[in-house]
Short mmCIF file of C-alpha atoms and ligand atoms in Angstrom, two decimals:
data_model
loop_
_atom_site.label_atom_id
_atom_site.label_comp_id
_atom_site.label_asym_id
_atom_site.label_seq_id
_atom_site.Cartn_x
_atom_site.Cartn_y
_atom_site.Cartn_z
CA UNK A 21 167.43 83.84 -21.96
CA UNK A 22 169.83 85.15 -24.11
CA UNK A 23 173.58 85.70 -22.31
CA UNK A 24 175.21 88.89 -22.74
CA UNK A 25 178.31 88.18 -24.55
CA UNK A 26 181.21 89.87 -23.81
CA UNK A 27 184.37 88.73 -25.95
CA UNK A 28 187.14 87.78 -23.91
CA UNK A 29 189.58 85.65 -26.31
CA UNK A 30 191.13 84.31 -23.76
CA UNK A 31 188.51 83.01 -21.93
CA UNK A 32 186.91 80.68 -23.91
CA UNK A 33 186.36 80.31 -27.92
CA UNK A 34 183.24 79.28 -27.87
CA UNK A 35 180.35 81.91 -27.84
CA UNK A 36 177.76 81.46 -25.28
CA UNK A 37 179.97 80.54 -22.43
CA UNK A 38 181.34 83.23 -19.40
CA UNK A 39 181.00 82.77 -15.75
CA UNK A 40 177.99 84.53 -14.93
CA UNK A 41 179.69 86.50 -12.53
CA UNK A 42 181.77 87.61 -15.35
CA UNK A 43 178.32 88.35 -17.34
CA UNK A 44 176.84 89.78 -14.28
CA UNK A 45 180.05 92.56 -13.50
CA UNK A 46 180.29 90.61 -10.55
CA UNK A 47 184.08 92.71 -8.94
CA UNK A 48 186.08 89.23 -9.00
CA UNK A 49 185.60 89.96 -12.57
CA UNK A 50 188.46 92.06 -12.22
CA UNK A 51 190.62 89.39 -11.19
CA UNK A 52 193.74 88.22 -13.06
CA UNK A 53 192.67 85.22 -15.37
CA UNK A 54 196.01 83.73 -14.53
CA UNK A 55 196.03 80.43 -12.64
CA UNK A 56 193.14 80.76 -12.38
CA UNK A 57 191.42 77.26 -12.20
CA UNK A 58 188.66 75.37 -10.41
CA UNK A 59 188.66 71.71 -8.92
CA UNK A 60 186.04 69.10 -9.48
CA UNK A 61 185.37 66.25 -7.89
CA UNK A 62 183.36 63.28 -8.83
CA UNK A 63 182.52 60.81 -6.17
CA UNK A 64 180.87 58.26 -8.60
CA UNK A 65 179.51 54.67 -7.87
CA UNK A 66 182.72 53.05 -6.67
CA UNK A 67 185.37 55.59 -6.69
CA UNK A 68 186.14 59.34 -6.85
CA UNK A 69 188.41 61.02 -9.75
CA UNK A 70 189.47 64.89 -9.12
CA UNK A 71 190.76 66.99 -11.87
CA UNK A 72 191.94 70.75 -12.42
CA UNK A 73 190.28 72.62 -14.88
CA UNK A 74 191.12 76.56 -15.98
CA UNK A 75 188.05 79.20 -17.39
CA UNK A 76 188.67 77.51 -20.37
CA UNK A 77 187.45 73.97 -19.93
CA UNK A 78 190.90 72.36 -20.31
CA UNK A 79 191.98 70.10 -18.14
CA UNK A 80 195.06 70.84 -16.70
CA UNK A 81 195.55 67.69 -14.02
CA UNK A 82 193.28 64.85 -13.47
CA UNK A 83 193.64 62.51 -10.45
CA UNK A 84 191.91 58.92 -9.48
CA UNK A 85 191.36 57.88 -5.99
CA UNK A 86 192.93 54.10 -5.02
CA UNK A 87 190.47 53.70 -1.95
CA UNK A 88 187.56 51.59 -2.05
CA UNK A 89 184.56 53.58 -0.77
CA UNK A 90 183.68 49.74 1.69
CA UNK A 91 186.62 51.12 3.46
CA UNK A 92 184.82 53.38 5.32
CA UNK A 93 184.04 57.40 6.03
CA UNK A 94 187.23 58.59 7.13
CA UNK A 95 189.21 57.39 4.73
CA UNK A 96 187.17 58.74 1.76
CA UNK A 97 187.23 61.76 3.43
CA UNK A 98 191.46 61.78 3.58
CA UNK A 99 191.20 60.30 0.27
CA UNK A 100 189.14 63.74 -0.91
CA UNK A 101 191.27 65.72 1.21
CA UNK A 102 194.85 64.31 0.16
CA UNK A 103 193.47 64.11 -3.97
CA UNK A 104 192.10 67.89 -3.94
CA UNK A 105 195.58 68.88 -1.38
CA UNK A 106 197.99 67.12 -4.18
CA UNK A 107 196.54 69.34 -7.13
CA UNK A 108 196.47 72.55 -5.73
CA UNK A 109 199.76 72.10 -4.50
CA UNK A 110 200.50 71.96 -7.40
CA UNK A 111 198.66 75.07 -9.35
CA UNK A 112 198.61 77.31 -5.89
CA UNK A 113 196.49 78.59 -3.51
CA UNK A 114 195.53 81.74 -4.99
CA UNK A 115 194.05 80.75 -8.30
CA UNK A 116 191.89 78.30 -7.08
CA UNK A 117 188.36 79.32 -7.89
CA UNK A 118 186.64 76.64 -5.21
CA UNK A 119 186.16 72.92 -5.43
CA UNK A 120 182.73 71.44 -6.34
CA UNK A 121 182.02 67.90 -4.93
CA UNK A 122 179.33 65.72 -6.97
CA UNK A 123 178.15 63.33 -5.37
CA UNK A 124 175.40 60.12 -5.96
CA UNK A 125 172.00 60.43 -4.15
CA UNK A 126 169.72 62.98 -2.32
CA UNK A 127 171.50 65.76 -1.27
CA UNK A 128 170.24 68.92 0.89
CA UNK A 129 172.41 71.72 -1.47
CA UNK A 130 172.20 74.54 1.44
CA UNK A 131 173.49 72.33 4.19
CA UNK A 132 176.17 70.63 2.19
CA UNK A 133 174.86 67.31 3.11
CA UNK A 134 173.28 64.29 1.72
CA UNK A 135 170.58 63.19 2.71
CA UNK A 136 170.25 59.53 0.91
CA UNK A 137 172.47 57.56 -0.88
CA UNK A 138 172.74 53.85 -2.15
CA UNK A 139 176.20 53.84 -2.74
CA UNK A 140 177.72 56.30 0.19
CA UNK A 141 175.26 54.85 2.90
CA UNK A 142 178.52 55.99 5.68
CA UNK A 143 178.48 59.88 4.26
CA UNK A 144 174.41 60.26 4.75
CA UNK A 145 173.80 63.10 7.03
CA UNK A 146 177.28 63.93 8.14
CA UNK A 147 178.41 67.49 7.46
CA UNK A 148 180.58 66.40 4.19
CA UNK A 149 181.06 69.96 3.04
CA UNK A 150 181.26 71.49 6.33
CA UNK A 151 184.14 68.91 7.51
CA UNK A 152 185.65 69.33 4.04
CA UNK A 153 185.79 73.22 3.63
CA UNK A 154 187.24 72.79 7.13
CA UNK A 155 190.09 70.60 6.34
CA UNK A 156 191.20 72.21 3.15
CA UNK A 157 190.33 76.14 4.15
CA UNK A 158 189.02 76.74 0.27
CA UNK A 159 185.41 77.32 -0.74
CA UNK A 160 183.42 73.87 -1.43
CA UNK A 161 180.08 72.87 -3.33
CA UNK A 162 178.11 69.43 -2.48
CA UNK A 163 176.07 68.79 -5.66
CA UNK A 164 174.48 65.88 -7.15
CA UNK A 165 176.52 63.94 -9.78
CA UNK A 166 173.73 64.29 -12.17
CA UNK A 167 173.06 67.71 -11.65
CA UNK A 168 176.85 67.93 -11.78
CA UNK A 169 177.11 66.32 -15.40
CA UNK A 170 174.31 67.95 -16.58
CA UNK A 171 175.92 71.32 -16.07
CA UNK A 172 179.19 69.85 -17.48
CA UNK A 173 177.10 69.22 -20.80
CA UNK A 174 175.94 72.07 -20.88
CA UNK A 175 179.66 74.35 -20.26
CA UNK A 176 181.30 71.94 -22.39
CA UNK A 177 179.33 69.39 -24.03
CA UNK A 178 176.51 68.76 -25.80
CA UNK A 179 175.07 71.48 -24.73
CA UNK A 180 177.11 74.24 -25.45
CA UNK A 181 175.33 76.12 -27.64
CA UNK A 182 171.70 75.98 -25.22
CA UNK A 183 170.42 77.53 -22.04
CA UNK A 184 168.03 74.77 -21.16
CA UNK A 185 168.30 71.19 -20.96
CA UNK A 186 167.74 67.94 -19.30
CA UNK A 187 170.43 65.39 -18.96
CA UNK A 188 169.02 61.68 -18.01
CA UNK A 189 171.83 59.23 -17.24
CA UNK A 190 171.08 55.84 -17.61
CA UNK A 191 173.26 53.49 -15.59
CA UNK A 192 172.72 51.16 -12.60
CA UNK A 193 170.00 53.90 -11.68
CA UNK A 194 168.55 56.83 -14.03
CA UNK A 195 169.65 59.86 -12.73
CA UNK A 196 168.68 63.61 -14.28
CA UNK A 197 170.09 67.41 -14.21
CA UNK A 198 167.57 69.74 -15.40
CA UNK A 199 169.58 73.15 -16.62
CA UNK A 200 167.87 76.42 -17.27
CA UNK A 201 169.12 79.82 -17.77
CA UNK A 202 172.87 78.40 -17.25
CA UNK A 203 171.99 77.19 -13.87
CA UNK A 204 171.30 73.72 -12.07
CA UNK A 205 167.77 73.74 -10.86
CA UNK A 206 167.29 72.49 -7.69
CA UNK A 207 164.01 73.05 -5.68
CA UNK A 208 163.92 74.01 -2.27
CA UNK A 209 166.81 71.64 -0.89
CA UNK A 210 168.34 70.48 -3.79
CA UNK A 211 166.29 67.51 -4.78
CA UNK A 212 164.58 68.60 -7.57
CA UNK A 213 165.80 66.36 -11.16
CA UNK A 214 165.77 63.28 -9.03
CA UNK A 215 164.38 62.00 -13.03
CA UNK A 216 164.89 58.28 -12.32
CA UNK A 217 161.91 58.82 -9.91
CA UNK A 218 159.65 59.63 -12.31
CA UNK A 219 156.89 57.08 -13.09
CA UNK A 220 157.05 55.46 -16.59
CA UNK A 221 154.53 52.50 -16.19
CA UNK A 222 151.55 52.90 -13.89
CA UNK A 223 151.69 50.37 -11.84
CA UNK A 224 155.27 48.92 -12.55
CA UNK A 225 157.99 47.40 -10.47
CA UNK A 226 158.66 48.66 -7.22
CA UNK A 227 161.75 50.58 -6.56
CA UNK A 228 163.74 51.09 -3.25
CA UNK A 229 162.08 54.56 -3.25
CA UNK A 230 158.82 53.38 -1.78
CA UNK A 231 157.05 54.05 -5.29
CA UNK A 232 156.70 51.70 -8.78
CA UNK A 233 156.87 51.87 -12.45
CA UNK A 234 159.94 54.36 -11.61
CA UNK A 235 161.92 54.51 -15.10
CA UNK A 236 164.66 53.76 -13.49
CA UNK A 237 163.00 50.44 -12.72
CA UNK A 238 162.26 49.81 -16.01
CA UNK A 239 164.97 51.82 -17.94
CA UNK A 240 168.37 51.31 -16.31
CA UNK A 241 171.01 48.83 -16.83
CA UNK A 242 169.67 47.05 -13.74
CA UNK A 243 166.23 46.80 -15.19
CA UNK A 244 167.76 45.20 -18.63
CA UNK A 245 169.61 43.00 -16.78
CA UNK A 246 166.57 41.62 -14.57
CA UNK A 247 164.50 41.56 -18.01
CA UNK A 248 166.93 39.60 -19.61
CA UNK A 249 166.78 36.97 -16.98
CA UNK A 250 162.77 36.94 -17.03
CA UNK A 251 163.61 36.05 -20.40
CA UNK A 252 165.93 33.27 -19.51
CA UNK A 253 168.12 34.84 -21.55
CA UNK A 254 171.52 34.45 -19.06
CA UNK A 255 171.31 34.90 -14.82
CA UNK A 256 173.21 38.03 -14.81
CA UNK A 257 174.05 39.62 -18.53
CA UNK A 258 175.42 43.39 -18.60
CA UNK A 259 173.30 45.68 -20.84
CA UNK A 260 176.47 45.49 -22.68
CA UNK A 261 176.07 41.51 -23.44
CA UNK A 262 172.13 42.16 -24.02
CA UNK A 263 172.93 44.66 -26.92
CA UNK A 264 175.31 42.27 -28.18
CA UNK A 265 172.21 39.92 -28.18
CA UNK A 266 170.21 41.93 -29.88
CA UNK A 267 172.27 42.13 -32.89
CA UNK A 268 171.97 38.15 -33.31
CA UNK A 269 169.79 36.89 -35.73
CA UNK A 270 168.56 33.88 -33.91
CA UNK A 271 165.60 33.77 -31.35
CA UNK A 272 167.45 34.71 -28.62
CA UNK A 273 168.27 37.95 -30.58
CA UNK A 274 164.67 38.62 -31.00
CA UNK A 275 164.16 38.50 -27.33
CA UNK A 276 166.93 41.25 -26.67
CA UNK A 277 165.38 43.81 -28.96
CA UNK A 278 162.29 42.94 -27.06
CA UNK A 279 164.03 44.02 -24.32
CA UNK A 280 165.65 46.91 -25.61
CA UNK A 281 161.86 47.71 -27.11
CA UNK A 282 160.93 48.15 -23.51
CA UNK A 283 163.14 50.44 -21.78
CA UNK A 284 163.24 52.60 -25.30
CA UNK A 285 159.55 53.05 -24.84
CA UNK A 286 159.43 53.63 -20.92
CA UNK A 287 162.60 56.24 -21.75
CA UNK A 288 160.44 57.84 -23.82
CA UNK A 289 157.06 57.75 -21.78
CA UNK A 290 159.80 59.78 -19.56
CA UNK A 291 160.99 62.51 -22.15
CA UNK A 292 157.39 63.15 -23.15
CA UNK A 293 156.81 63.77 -19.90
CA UNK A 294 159.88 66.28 -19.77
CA UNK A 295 159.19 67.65 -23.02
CA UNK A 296 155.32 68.61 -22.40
CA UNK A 297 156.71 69.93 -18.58
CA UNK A 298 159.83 71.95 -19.61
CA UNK A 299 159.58 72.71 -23.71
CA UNK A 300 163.28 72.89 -23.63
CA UNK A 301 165.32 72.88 -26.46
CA UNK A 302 167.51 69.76 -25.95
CA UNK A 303 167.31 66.45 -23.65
CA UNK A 304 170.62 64.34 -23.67
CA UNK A 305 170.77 60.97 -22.81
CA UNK A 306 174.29 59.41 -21.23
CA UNK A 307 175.73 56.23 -19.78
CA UNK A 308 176.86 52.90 -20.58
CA UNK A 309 173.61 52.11 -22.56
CA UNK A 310 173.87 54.57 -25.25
CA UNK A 311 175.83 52.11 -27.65
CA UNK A 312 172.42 50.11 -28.04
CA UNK A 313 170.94 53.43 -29.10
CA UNK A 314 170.08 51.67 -32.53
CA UNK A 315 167.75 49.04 -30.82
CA UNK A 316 166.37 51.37 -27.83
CA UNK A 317 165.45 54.75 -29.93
CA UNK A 318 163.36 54.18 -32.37
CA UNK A 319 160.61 52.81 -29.54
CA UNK A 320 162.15 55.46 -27.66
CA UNK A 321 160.68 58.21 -30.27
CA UNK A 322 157.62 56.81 -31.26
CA UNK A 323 156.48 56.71 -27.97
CA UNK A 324 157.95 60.91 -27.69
CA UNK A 325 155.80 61.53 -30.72
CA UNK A 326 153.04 59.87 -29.90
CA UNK A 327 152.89 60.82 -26.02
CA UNK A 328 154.13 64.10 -26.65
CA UNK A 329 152.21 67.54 -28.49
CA UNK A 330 154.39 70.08 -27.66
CA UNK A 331 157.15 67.76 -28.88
CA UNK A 332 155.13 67.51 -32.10
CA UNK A 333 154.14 70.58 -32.07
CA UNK A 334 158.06 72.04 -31.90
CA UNK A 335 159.27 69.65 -34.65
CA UNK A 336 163.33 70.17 -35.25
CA UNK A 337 163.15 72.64 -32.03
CA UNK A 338 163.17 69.88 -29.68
CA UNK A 339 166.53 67.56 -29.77
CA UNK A 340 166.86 64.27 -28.29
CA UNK A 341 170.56 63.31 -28.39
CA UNK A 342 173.52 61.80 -26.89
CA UNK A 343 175.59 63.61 -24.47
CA UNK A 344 178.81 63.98 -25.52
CA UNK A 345 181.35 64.27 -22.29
CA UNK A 346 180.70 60.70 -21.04
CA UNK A 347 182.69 60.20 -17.42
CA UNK A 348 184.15 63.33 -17.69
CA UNK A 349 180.57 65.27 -17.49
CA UNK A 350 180.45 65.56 -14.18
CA UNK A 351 184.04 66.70 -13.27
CA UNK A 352 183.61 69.41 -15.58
CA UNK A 353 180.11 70.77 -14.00
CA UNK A 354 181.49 70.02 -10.77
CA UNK A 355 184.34 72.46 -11.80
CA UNK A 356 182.04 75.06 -13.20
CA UNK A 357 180.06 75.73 -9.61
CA UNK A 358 182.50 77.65 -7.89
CA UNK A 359 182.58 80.43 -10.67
CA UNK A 360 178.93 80.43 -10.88
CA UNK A 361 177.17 79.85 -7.41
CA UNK A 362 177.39 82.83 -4.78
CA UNK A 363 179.86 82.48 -2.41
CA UNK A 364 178.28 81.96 1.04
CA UNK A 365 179.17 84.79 3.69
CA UNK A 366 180.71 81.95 5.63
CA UNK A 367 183.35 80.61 2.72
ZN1 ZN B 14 161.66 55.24 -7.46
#
């Protein structure tokens, strides 16, 4: 789908991008650009980070959170509360566009709530968006922090100058964002791109999911890590320390880039399996993997190319690339929501 573009210098500079309310003639369109700004929040594995961020995509104010999530529900909740409270403060009331809250797991998008999560067991099922549109009176957005950096790619990242993509982060899980037309898709309750779940070797390891062969079981940092012990390699190296491997010279060299073989051909069983679904233009890969790109994607594409006809078939119209944004994908998507998801009656 091709946007209608309406220039608006002061907006943005880059072509492509508007709110779609903005495209759509939506009437708070007509509302003074001034101030006006949008918070995102990003929950992540161990901590949360907030930041301000104007129509433009520039940051304005970016906070960290000093909690540890072990501490408990209530205080990550005052810890949201007081780091959102702080920066509006600060830019006002009356600019503020909404806050959008990404968050790690299975998340039911309509409620507000989620549903499953490995690394915020003590927020599953409790009204998160509810309690926190409550406490801070402003409109709020639960979303999932892959969906979340996917759509921060895509405003201001990588994929800027697309409509469709699918973001796959590789860290201690595999997580995924699928974008089209502009907009996160999410399935009936805001599950759908759960990417990591998708199976990569029939038959393979099991994974806390209840399936196996997930990629994320065979993909992720975890899965180098537990491959590089098979390999007696070291007890517990980082992905970062298997790379480093991988450059040696020396047997235990050759066993890393057997390693990195692995999960670059299980990544791209995955892709091919994305590519022949979705026949998107672009699929971006993120996370703390991506420096061993050199040993993990050419595996990676031979197994695209070979697994893959429609990615054949669209030669040069189908991109496999790094994301761009890093950490900071996912505070800018989270950012984007409020100006493009319809404002419940409620809000
Ligand atoms: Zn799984």
């Amino acid at each position: 789908m091709v946007p209608i573009v309406i220039s608006y210098s002061s907006v943005s500079s880059r072509p492509g991008w508007l709110p779609a309310y903005r495209r759509l003639g939506d009437a708070r369109a007509m509302m003074p650009l001034v101030n006006d700004y949008s918070i995102g929040l990003d929950l992540g594995g161990t901590n949360l980070r907030a930041a301000a961020i104007d129509r433009s995509g520039a940051i304005l104010d970016k906070v960290s959170g000093s909690t540890q999530f072990s501490a408990g529900r209530e205080a990550v909740m005052e810890e949201m509360v007081g780091a959102i409270s702080r920066i509006r403060e600060k830019y006002g009331v009356s600019g503020l566009a909404g806050i959008g809250i990404g968050v790690p797991g299975f998340i039911d998008f309509r409620e507000g709530i989620i549903r499953n999560s490995n690394n915020l067991p003590f927020l599953e099922n409790f009204p998160i968006r509810a309690e926190l549109q409550k406490r801070l009176a402003s409109f709020v957005i639960l979303e999932n922090d892959a969906n979340a950096a996917a759509l921060g790619e895509k405003w201001m990242g990588a994929g800027r100058e697309v409509d469709d993509l699918v973001l796959l982060t590789l860290g201690t899980g595999i997580g995924g964002g699928i974008i089209s037309c502009g907009r996160v898709i999410r399935g009936i309750t805001g599950m759908a791109g759960e990417l990591g779940h998708l199976i990569a070797v029939p038959n393979g390891n099991p994974c806390g999911c209840g399936s196996q062969g997930c990629v994320e079981k065979h993909a992720s940092a975890t899965a180098i890590t537990a491959m590089a012990r098979l390999l007696q390699l070291g007890e517990n190296l980082s992905s970062k320390e298997v790379y480093e491997l991988a450059q040696r010279s020396d047997a235990a060299g050759q066993k890393a880039r057997e390693i990195w073989r692995v999960m670059g051909e299980s990544l791209g069983t995955t892709l091919a399996v994305l590519i022949n679904t979705f026949n998107f233009p672009l699929y971006l890969l993120s996370g703390g993997m991506l420096p061993a790109w050199e040993f993990f994607a050419p595996p990676m594409m031979q197994a695209v190319e070979r697994q893959s006809a429609t990615f054949r078939l669209t030669k040069g119209g189908t991109r496999i690339e790094r994301a761009t944004l890093g950490n900071e994908a996912g505070l800018y998507g989270a950012a984007y929501l409020p100006w493009i998801e319809d404002r419940p009656a409620s809000a």
